XYZ file of N, CA and C in Angstrom:
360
model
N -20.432 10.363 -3.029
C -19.048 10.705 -3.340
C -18.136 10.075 -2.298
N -17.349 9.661 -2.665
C -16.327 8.662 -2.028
C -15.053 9.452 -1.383
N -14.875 9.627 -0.166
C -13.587 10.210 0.479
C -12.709 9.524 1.120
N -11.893 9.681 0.589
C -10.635 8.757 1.483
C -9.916 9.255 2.040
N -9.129 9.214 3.806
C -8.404 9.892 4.082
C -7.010 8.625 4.363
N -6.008 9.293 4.668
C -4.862 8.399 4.709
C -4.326 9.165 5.856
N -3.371 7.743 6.863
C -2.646 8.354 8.396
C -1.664 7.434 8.469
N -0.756 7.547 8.909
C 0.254 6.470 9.182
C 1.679 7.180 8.870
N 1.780 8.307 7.608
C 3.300 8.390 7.720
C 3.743 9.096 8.613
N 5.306 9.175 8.221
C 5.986 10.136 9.102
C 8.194 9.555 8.656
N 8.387 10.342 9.491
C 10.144 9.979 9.480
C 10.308 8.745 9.920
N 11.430 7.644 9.501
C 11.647 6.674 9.725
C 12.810 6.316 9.276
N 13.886 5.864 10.027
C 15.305 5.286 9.469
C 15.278 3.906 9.074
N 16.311 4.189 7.968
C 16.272 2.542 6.991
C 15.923 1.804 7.826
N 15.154 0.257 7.310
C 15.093 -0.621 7.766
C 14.277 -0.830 9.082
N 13.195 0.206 9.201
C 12.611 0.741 9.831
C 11.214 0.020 8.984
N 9.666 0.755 9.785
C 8.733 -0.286 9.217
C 7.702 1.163 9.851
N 6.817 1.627 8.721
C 5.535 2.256 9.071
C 4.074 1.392 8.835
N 3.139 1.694 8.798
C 1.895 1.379 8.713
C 0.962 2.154 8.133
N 0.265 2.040 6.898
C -0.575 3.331 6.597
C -1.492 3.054 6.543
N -2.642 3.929 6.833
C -4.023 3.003 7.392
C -4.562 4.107 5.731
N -5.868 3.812 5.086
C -6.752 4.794 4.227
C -8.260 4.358 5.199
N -9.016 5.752 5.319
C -10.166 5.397 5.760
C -10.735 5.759 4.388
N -12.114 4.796 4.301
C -12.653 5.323 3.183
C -14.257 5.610 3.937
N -15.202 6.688 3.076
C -16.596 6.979 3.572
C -17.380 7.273 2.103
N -18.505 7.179 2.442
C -19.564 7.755 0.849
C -19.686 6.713 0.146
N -19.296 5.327 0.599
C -19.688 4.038 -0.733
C -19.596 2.881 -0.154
N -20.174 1.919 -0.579
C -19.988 0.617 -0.703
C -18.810 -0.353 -0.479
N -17.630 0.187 0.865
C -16.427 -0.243 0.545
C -15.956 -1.415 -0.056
N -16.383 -2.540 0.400
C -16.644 -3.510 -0.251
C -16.482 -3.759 -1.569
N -17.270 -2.823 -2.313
C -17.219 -3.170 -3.853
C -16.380 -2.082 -4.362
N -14.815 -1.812 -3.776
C -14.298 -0.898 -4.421
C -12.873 -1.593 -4.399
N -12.189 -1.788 -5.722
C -10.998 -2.100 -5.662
C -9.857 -1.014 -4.969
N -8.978 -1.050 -4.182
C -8.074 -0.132 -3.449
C -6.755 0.111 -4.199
N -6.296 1.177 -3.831
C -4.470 0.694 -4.065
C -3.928 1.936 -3.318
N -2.579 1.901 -3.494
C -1.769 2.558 -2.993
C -0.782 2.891 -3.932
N -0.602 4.459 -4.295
C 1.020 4.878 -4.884
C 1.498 5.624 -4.573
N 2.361 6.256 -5.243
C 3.540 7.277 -4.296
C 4.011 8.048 -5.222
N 4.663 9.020 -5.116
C 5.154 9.760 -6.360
C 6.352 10.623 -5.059
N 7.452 10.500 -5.625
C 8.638 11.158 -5.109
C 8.818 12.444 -6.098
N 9.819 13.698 -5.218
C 9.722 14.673 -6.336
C 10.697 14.305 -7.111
N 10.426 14.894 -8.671
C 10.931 14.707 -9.147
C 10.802 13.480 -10.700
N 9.288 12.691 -9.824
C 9.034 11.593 -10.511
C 8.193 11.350 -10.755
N 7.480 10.647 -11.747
C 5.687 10.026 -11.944
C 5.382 9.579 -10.872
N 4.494 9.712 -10.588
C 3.444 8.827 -9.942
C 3.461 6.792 -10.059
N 3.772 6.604 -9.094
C 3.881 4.943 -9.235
C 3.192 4.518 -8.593
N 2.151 3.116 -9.123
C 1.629 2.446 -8.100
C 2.370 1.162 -7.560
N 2.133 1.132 -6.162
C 3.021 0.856 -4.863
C 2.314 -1.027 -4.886
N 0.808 -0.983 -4.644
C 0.112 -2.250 -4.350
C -1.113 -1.956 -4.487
N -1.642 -3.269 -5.077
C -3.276 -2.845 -4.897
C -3.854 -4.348 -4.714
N -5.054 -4.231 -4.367
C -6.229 -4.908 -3.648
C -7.321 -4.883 -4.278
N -7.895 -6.321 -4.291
C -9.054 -6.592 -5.468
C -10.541 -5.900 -4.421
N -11.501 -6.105 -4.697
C -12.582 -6.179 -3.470
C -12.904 -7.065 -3.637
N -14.068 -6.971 -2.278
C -14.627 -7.585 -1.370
C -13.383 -8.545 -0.333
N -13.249 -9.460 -0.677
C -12.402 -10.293 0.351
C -10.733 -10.035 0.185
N -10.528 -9.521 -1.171
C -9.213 -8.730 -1.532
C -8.255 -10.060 -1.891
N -9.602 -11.077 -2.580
C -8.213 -12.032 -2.770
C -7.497 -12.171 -4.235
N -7.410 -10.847 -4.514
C -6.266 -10.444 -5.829
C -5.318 -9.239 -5.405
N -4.256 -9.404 -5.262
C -3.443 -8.489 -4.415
C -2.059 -8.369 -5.938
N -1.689 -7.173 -5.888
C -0.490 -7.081 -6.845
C 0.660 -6.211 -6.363
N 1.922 -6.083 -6.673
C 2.379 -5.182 -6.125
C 3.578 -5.019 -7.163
N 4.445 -3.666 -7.077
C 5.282 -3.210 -8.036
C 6.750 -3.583 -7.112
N 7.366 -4.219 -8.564
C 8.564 -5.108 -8.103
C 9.316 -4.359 -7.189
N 9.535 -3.225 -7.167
C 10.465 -2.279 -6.028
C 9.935 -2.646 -4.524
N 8.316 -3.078 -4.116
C 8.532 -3.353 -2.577
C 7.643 -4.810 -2.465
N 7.656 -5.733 -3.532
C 7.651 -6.828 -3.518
C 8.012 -7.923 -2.256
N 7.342 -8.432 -0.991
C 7.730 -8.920 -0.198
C 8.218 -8.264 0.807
N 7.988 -7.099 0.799
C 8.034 -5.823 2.016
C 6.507 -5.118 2.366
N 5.989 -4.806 1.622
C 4.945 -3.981 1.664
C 3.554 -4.744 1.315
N 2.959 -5.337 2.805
C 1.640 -6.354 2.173
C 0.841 -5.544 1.993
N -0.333 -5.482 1.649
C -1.634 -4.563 1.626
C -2.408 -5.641 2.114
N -3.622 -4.995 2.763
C -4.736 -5.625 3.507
C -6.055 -4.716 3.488
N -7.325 -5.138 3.171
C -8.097 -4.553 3.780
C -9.153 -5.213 4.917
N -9.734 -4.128 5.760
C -10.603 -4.806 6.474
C -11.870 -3.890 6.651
N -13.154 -4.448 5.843
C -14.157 -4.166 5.133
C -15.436 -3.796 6.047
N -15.090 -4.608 7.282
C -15.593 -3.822 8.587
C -15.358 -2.273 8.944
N -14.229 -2.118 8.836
C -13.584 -0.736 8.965
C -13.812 0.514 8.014
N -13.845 -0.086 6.540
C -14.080 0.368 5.407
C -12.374 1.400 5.691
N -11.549 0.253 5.510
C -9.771 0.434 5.446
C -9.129 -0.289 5.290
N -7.971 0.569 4.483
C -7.360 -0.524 3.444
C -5.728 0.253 4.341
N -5.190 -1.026 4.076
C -3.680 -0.878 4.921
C -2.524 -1.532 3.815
N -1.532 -0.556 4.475
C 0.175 -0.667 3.806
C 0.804 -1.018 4.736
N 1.523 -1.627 5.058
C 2.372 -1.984 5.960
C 3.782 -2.446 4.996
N 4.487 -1.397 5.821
C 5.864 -0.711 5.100
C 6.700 -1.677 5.459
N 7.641 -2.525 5.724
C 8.807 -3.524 5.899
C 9.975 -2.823 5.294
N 11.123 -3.045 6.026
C 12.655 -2.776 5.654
C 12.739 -1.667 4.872
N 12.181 -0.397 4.839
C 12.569 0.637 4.295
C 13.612 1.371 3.986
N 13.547 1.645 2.951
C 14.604 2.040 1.848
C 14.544 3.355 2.022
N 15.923 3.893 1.788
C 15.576 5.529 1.960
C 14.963 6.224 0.161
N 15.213 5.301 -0.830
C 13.948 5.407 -1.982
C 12.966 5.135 -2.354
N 12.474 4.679 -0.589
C 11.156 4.623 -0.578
C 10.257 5.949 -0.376
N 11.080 6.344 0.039
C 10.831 8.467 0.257
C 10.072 8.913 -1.011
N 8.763 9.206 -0.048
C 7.857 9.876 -1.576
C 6.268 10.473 -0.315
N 5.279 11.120 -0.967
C 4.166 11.189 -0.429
C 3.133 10.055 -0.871
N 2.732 9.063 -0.089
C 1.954 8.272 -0.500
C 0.530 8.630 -0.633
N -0.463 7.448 -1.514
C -1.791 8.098 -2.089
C -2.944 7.053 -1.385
N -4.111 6.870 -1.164
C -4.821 5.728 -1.137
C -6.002 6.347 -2.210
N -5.882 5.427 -3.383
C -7.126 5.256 -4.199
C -8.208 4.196 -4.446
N -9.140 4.967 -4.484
C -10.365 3.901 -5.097
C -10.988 3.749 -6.346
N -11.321 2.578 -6.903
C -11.879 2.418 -8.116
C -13.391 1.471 -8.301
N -14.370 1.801 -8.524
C -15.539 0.944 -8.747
C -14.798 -0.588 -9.131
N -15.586 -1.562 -9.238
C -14.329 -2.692 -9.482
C -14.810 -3.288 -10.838
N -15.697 -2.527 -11.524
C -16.157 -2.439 -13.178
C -15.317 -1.499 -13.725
N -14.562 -0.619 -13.289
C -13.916 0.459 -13.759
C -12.325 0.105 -14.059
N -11.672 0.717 -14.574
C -10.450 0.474 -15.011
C -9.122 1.537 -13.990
N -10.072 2.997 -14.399
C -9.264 4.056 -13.544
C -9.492 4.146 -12.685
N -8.882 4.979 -11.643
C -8.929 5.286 -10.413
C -9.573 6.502 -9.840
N -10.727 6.409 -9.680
C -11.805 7.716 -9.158
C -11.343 8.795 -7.934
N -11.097 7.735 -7.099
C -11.262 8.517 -6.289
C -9.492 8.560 -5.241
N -9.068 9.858 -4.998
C -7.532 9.849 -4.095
C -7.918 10.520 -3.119
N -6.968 10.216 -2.284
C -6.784 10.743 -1.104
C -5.760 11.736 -0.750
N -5.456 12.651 0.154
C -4.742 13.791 0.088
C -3.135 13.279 0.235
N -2.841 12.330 0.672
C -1.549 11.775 0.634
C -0.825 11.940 1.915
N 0.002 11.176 1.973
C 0.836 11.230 3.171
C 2.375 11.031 3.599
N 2.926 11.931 4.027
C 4.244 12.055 3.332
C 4.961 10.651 4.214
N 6.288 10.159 3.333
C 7.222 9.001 4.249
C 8.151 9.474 3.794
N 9.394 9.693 4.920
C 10.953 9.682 4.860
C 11.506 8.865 5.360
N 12.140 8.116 4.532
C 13.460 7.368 5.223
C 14.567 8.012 4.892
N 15.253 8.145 6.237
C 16.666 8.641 6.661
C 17.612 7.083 6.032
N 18.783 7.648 5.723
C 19.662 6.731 5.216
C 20.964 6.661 6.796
């Protein structure tokens, strides 16, 4: 069984920059596609960016943090990273780190989330 934990948020004023690390344990990190979403109250659930496996060289991301927010993993670590750029104060939401077998379509496995505020 696959656990992921997530660390990195916290308060941050616009234009400001966090880092969110996901540890993952219980699998094969390697062969697990990653991502990251967020859900603000009030709103669905959105995914933020995601990451192919193994070397992660399929990366996608949702037009709202397009060229702000790279994702990375490093497979040594068995962790997958967000790195936040120029934050928006509607970037304000609790973020997620999920995993998916990379034969699979959905997303198995989340993590408890981690809250981000940007102050305006």
């Amino acid at each position: 069984h696959v656990q992921l934990v997530e660390s990195g948020g916290g308060l941050v004023q616009a234009g400001g920059s966090l880092r969110l690390s996901c540890v993952a344990s219980g699998g094969t990190f390697s062969n697990f596609a990653m991502g990251w979403f967020r859900q603000a109250p009030g709103k669905e659930r959105e995914r933020v960016a995601i990451i192919s496996r193994n070397v992660g060289s399929i990366r996608d991301y949702a037009d709202s943090v397009k060229g702000r927010f790279p994702i990375s993993r490093d497979n040594a670590k068995n962790t997958v990273h967000l790195q936040m750029n120029s934050l928006k104060p509607e970037d304000t939401a609790v973020y997620y780190c999920a995993a998916r077998e990379w034969y699979k379509s959905d997303y198995d496995y989340w993590g408890q989330g981690t809250q981000v505020t940007v102050s305006s």
